[in-house]
Coordinates of N, CA and C in Angstrom, one line a residue:
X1 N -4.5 -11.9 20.8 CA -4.2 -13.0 19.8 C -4.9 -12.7 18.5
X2 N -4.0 -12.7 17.7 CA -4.6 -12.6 16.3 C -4.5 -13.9 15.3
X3 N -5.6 -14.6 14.8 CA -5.9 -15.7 13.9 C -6.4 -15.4 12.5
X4 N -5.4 -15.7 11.7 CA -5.9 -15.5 10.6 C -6.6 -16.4 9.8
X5 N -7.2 -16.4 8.5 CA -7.7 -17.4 8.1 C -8.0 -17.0 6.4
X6 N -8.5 -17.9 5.6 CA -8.9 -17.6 4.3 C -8.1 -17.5 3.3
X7 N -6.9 -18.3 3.4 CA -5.4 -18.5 2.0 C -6.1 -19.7 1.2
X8 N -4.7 -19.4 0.2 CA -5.2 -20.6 -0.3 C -4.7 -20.8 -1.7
X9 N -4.7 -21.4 -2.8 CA -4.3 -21.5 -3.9 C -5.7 -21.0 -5.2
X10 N -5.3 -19.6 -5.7 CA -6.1 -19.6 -6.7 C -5.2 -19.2 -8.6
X11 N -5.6 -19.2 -9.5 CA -5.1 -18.8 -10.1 C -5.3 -17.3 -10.7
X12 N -4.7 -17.2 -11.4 CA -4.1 -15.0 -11.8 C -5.6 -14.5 -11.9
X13 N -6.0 -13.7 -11.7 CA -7.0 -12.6 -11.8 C -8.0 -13.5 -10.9
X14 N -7.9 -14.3 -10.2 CA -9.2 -15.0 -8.9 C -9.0 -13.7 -7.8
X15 N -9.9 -14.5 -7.2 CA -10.2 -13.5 -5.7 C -9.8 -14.4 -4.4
X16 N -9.7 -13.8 -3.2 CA -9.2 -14.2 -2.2 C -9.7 -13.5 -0.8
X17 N -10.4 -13.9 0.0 CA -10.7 -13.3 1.3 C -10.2 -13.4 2.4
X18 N -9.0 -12.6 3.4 CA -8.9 -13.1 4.1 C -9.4 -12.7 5.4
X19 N -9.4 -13.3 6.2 CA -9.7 -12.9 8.0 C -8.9 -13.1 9.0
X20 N -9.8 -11.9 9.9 CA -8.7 -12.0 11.5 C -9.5 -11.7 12.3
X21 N -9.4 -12.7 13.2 CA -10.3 -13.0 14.4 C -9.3 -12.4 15.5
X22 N -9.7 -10.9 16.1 CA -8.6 -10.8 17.6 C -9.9 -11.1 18.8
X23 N -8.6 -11.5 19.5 CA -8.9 -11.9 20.8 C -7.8 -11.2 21.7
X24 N -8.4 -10.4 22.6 CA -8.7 -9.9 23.8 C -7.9 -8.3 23.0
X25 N -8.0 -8.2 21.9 CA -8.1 -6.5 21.3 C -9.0 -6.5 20.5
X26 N -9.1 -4.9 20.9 CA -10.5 -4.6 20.1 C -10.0 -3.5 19.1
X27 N -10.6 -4.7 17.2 CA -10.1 -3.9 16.3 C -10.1 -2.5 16.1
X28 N -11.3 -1.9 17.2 CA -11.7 -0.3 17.1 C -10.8 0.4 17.7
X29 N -10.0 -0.3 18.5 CA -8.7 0.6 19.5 C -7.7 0.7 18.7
X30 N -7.6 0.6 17.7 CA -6.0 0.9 17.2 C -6.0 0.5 15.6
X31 N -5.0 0.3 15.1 CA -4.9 0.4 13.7 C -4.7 -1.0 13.4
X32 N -5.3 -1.4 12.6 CA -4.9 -3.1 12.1 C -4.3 -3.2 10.9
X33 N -3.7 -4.2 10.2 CA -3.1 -4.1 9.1 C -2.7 -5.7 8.5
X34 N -2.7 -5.9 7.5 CA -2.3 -6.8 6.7 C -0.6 -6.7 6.2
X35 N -0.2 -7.5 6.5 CA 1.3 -7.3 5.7 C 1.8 -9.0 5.0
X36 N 2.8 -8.9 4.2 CA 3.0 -10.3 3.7 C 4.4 -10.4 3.5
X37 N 4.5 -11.8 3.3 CA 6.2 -12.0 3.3 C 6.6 -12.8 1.9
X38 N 7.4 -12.2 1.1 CA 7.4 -13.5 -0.1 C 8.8 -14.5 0.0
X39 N 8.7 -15.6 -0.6 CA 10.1 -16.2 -0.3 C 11.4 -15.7 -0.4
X40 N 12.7 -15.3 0.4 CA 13.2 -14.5 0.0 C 13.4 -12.8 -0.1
X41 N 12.1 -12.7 0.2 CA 12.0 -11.0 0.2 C 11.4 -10.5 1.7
X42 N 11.4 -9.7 2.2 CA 11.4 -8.8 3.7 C 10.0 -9.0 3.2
X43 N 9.8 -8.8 4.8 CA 8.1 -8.5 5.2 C 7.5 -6.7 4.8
X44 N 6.7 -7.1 4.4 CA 6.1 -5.7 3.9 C 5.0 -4.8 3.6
X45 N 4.7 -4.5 4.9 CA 2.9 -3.7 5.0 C 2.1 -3.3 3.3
X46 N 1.0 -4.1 3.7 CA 0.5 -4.3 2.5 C -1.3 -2.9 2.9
X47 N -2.0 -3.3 3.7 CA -2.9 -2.4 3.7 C -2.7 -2.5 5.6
X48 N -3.2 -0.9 5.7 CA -3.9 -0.7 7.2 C -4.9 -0.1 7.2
X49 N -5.6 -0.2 8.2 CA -7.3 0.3 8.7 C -6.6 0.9 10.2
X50 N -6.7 2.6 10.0 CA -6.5 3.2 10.7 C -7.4 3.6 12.0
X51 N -7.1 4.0 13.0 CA -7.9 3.9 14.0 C -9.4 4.6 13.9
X52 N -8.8 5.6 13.1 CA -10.0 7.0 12.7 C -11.0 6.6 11.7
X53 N -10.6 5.1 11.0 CA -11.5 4.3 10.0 C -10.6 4.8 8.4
X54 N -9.6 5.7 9.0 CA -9.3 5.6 7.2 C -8.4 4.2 6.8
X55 N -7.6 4.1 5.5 CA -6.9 3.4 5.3 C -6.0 3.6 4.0
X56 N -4.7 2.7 4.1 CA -4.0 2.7 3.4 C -3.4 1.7 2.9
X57 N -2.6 1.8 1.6 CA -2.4 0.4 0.8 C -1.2 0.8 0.4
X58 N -0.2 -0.6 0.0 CA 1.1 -0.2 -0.7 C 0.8 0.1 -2.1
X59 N 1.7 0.5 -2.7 CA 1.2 1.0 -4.1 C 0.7 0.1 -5.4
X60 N 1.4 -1.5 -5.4 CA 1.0 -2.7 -5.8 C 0.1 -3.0 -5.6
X61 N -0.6 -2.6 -4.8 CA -2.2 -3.3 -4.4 C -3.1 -2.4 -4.8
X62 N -3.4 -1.3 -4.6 CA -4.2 -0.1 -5.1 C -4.6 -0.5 -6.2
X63 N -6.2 -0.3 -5.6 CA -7.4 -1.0 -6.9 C -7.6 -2.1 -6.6
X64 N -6.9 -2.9 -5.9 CA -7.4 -4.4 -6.0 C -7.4 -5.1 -4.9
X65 N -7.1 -4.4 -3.6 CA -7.2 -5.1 -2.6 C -7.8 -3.7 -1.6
X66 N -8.9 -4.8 -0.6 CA -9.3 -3.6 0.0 C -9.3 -3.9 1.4
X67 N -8.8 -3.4 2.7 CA -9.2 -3.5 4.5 C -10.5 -3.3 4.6
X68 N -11.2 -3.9 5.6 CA -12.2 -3.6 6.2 C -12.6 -4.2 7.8
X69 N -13.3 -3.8 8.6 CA -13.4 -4.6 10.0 C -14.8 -4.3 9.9
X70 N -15.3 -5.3 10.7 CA -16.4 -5.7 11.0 C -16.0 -6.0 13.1
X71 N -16.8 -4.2 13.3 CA -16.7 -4.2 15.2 C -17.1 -5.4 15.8
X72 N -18.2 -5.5 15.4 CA -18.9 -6.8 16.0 C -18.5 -8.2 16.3
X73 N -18.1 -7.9 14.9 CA -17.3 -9.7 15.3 C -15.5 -9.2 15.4
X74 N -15.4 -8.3 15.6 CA -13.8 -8.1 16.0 C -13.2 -8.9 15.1
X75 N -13.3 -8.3 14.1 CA -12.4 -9.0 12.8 C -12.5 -8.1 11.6
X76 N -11.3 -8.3 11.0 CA -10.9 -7.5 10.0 C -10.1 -8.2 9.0
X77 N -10.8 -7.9 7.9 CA -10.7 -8.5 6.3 C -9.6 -7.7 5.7
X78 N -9.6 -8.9 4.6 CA -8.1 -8.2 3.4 C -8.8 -9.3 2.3
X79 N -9.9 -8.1 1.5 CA -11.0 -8.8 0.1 C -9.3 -8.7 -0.9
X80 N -9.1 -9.7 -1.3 CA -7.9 -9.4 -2.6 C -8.7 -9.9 -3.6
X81 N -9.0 -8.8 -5.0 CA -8.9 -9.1 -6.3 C -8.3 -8.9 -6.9
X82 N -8.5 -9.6 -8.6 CA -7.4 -9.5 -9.9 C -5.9 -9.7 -8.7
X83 N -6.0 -11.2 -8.5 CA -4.8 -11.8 -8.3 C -3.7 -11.8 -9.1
X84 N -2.1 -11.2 -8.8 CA -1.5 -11.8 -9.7 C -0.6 -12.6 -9.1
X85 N 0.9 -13.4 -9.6 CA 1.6 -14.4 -9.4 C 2.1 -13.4 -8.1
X86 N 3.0 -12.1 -8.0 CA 3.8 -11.7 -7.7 C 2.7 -11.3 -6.0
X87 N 2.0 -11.8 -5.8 CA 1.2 -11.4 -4.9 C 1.3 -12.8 -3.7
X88 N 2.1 -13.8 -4.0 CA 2.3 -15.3 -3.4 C 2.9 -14.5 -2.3
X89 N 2.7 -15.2 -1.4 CA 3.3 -14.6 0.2 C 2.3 -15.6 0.9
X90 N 3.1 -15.4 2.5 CA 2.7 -15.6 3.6 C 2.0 -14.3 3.8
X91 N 0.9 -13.8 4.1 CA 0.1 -12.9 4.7 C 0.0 -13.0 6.4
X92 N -0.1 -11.6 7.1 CA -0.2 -12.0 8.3 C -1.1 -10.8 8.9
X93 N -2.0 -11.0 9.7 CA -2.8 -9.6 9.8 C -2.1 -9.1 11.4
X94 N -1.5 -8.3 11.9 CA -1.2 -7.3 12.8 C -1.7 -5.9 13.3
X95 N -1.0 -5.6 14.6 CA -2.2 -4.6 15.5 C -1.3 -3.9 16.1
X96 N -1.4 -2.9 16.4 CA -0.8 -1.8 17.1 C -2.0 -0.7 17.8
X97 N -1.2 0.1 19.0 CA -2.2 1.2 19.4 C -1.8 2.0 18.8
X98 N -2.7 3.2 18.6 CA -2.7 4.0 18.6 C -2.8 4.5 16.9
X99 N -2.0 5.9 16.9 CA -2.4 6.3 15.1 C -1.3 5.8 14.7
X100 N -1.2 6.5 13.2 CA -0.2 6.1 12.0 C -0.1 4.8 11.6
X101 N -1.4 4.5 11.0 CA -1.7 2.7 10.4 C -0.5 2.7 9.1
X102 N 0.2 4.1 8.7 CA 1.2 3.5 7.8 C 2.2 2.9 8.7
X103 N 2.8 3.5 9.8 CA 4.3 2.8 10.4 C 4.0 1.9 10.5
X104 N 4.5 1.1 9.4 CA 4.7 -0.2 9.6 C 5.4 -0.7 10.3
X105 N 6.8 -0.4 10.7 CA 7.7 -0.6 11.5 C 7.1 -0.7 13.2
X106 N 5.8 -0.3 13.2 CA 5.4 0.0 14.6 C 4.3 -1.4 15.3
X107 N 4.1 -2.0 14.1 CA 2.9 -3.2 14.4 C 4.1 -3.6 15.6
X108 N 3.4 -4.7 16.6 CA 3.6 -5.2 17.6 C 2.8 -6.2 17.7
X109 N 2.1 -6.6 17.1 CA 0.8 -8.1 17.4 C 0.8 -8.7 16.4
X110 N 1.0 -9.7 16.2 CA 0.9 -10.9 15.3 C 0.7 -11.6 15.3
X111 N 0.1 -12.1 13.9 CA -1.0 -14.0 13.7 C 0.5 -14.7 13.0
X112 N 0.2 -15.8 13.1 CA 0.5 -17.1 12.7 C 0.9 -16.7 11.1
X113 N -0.2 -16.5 10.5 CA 0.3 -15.9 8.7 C -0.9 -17.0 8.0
X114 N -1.3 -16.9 7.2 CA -1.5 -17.5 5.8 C -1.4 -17.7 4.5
X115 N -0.9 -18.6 4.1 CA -0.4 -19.1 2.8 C -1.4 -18.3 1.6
X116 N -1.0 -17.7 0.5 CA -1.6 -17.8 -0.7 C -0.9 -17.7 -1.4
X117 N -1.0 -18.5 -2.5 CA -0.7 -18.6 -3.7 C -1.4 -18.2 -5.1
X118 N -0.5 -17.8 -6.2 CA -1.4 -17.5 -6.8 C -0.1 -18.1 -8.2
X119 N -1.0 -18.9 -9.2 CA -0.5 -19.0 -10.1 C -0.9 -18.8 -11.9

């Protein structure tokens, strides 16, 4: 189970933290990833934290948003700065085994989502 947490309404160039609490996977087994949906538009991998610790980001976000996990508390963050409008989505953090934290098409575990907005 993956729970996310930390949306919310800021305005253009604010910051935003989000989290994911899994339960009964462990973020170190496999690749995690943040993806988001905007109204209207397909869902669409935004950053992953690869099994091997690297990671990767869609090209809109580079520089301004960063993955990270924290083993211990089995949860993995998505720090978003210099918010812009075009960044409004449902966010949802997802999990897959194994490598290639880019195929996105491969996630298989998913949270609920969280709202942010940005205006």
């Amino acid at each position: 189970q993956l729970v996310e947490s930390g949306g919310g309404s800021v305005q253009a160039g604010g910051s935003l933290r989000l989290s994911c609490v899994a339960s009964g996977y462990i973020v170190s087994g496999g690749c995690m990833a943040w993806f988001r949906q905007a109204p209207g538009k397909e869902r669409e991998g935004v950053a992953g934290r690869c099994t091997y610790g690297g990671t990767v980001y869609t090209d809109s976000v580079k520089g301004r948003f960063t993955i990270s996990r924290d083993i211990a508390k089995n949860t993995v963050y998505l720090q978003m700065d210099a918010l812009k409008p075009e960044d409004t989505a449902v966010y949802y953090c997802a999990a897959k085994e194994g490598y290639g934290c880019n195929r996105w098409s491969a996630y298989n575990s998913w949270g609920q989502g969280t709202q942010v907005t940005v205006s």
